[in-house]
């Protein structure tokens, strides 16, 4: 995993609470006020933010949700699998990567409120992506799933929830 460590160092990435490593690369100066955001948000938000996100195959991004649509962009490394549970309780998975003939896609939008988790597909590898949100990210908009609560909400997905949560 030397390659992953070199990227983490070169791009100055830090640990993310969901798993993986990130660094914010863009935060618009402009703000949307609370009154224009509506009741889904507490306080003002920047128009948009963007991060680098790197995940290694020895870890995973645990189930979490945010209040914004999140646009994922594939950069390099292994393709990455997203596991998604929509607000309506529908499970789906999607592979973001660059082997388009195999149905991988370079960009994917995770709808706001979707519970989602991610795993690197290849062994001993990493995935490097970008994640853009609008309105801009604030940790107030981020909720890491509690395993037991998510299982009570979606008992039919107990197995994947157990695999992709830490507590
Ligand atoms: N900034 C800090 N954490 C995150 C995240 O999980 N997603 C996005 N888009 N921005 C972040």
Coordinates of C-alpha atoms and ligand atoms in Angstrom, one line a residue:
X1 CA 0.0 0.0 0.0
X2 CA 3.0 2.3 -0.6
X3 CA 1.2 3.9 -3.4
X4 CA -1.8 4.8 -1.2
X5 CA 0.5 6.2 1.5
X6 CA 2.3 8.3 -1.0
X7 CA -0.9 9.8 -2.3
X8 CA -2.2 10.4 1.3
X9 CA 1.1 12.3 2.0
X10 CA 1.3 14.1 -1.4
X11 CA -2.3 15.3 -1.2
X12 CA -2.1 15.9 2.6
X13 CA -5.2 13.8 3.3
X14 CA -6.6 13.3 6.9
X15 CA -8.7 10.5 8.4
X16 CA -12.4 10.8 7.8
X17 CA -14.8 9.7 10.5
X18 CA -16.6 7.4 8.0
X19 CA -13.3 5.7 7.1
X20 CA -10.8 6.6 4.4
X21 CA -8.9 9.9 4.0
X22 CA -9.9 13.3 2.7
X23 CA -9.0 16.9 2.2
X24 CA -11.3 19.7 1.3
X25 CA -10.1 21.3 -2.0
X26 CA -12.8 23.9 -2.6
X27 CA -15.2 25.9 -0.5
X28 CA -17.1 28.7 -2.4
X29 CA -16.9 32.1 -0.7
X30 CA -20.6 32.8 -1.3
X31 CA -23.2 31.6 1.1
X32 CA -26.8 30.5 0.9
X33 CA -28.7 31.8 3.9
X34 CA -30.8 29.6 6.2
X35 CA -34.0 31.2 4.9
X36 CA -33.2 30.1 1.4
X37 CA -32.0 26.7 2.4
X38 CA -35.2 25.7 4.1
X39 CA -35.8 23.5 7.1
X40 CA -33.4 20.7 6.1
X41 CA -30.4 22.8 7.2
X42 CA -29.5 24.6 10.4
X43 CA -27.6 27.9 9.6
X44 CA -26.0 29.2 6.4
X45 CA -24.0 27.1 3.9
X46 CA -21.4 27.9 1.3
X47 CA -22.7 27.4 -2.2
X48 CA -20.6 24.3 -2.8
X49 CA -17.6 22.3 -1.5
X50 CA -15.4 19.6 -2.9
X51 CA -13.0 17.0 -1.3
X52 CA -10.5 14.4 -2.4
X53 CA -11.5 11.1 -0.9
X54 CA -9.2 8.1 -0.8
X55 CA -10.2 4.7 0.5
X56 CA -7.9 1.6 0.9
X57 CA -8.9 -2.0 0.5
X58 CA -8.1 -2.8 4.2
X59 CA -10.9 -0.4 5.3
X60 CA -14.3 0.8 4.2
X61 CA -16.5 3.9 4.3
X62 CA -19.2 3.1 6.8
X63 CA -22.9 3.7 6.2
X64 CA -23.7 7.4 6.6
X65 CA -25.9 10.0 5.1
X66 CA -25.7 13.7 4.3
X67 CA -28.3 16.3 3.6
X68 CA -26.9 17.3 0.2
X69 CA -26.8 15.4 -3.1
X70 CA -23.1 14.2 -3.4
X71 CA -21.4 13.9 -6.8
X72 CA -18.6 11.3 -6.8
X73 CA -15.9 11.6 -9.5
X74 CA -13.4 8.7 -10.1
X75 CA -9.8 9.7 -10.4
X76 CA -7.6 6.5 -10.2
X77 CA -6.8 3.3 -8.5
X78 CA -9.3 0.4 -8.0
X79 CA -13.0 0.8 -8.9
X80 CA -15.1 1.4 -5.8
X81 CA -18.4 -0.1 -4.9
X82 CA -21.1 2.0 -3.3
X83 CA -23.9 0.4 -1.3
X84 CA -27.0 2.6 -1.2
X85 CA -30.2 2.4 0.8
X86 CA -32.6 5.1 -0.5
X87 CA -35.0 7.1 1.7
X88 CA -37.7 4.7 0.5
X89 CA -35.7 1.7 1.7
X90 CA -34.5 0.4 -1.7
X91 CA -31.1 -1.2 -1.7
X92 CA -28.8 -0.8 -4.7
X93 CA -25.1 -0.9 -5.5
X94 CA -23.1 0.9 -8.1
X95 CA -19.5 0.7 -9.2
X96 CA -17.6 3.9 -9.9
X97 CA -14.5 3.3 -12.0
X98 CA -13.0 3.6 -15.5
X99 CA -13.8 0.2 -17.1
X100 CA -16.8 1.6 -18.9
X101 CA -17.3 -1.6 -21.0
X102 CA -17.9 -3.5 -17.8
X103 CA -20.6 -1.0 -16.7
X104 CA -18.4 1.1 -14.4
X105 CA -19.2 4.7 -14.5
X106 CA -16.8 7.7 -13.8
X107 CA -19.4 9.8 -12.0
X108 CA -22.3 9.1 -9.7
X109 CA -24.7 11.3 -7.8
X110 CA -25.8 10.0 -4.4
X111 CA -29.2 11.5 -3.6
X112 CA -29.5 13.4 -0.3
X113 CA -30.8 11.4 2.6
X114 CA -29.5 8.1 1.1
X115 CA -27.7 5.8 3.5
X116 CA -24.5 4.8 1.8
X117 CA -21.2 3.0 2.3
X118 CA -18.2 2.1 0.1
X119 CA -15.6 -0.6 -0.4
X120 CA -12.5 -0.8 -2.7
X121 CA -13.1 -3.6 -5.1
X122 CA -9.5 -4.8 -5.7
X123 CA -7.3 -6.4 -3.0
X124 CA -4.3 -4.5 -1.8
X125 CA -5.4 -1.4 -3.6
X126 CA -6.9 2.1 -3.1
X127 CA -9.5 4.2 -4.8
X128 CA -9.1 8.0 -5.3
X129 CA -12.1 10.1 -6.0
X130 CA -13.6 13.5 -5.6
X131 CA -16.8 14.3 -3.8
X132 CA -18.7 17.5 -4.6
X133 CA -21.7 18.8 -2.7
X134 CA -24.0 21.8 -3.0
X135 CA -25.0 23.4 -0.6
X136 CA -21.5 23.2 0.9
X137 CA -20.6 20.5 3.4
X138 CA -20.9 21.0 7.2
X139 CA -20.5 18.2 9.7
X140 CA -24.0 19.2 11.0
X141 CA -25.3 17.6 7.7
X142 CA -23.4 14.4 8.3
X143 CA -24.8 11.4 10.2
X144 CA -22.8 8.2 10.7
X145 CA -25.2 5.3 11.1
X146 CA -25.5 3.4 14.4
X147 CA -25.4 -0.3 13.4
X148 CA -28.4 -1.3 15.6
X149 CA -30.6 1.6 14.6
X150 CA -30.0 1.0 10.9
X151 CA -30.8 -2.7 11.3
X152 CA -34.1 -1.8 13.1
X153 CA -34.9 0.6 10.1
X154 CA -33.9 -2.0 7.4
X155 CA -33.8 -5.5 8.9
X156 CA -33.8 -7.0 5.4
X157 CA -30.3 -5.6 4.9
X158 CA -28.8 -6.7 8.3
X159 CA -25.9 -8.6 6.7
X160 CA -24.5 -5.7 4.6
X161 CA -25.2 -3.2 7.4
X162 CA -23.3 -5.3 9.9
X163 CA -20.4 -5.6 7.5
X164 CA -20.2 -1.9 6.7
X165 CA -20.7 -0.3 10.1
X166 CA -18.2 -0.2 13.1
X167 CA -20.6 0.2 16.1
Ligands
LIG1 N1 -16.1 17.3 3.9 C1 -15.8 16.6 5.0 N2 -16.4 15.4 4.9 C2 -17.1 15.4 3.8 C3 -17.9 14.4 3.2 O1 -18.1 13.3 3.7 N3 -18.4 14.7 2.0 C4 -18.2 15.9 1.4 N4 -18.7 16.1 0.2 N5 -17.4 16.8 1.9 C5 -16.9 16.6 3.1

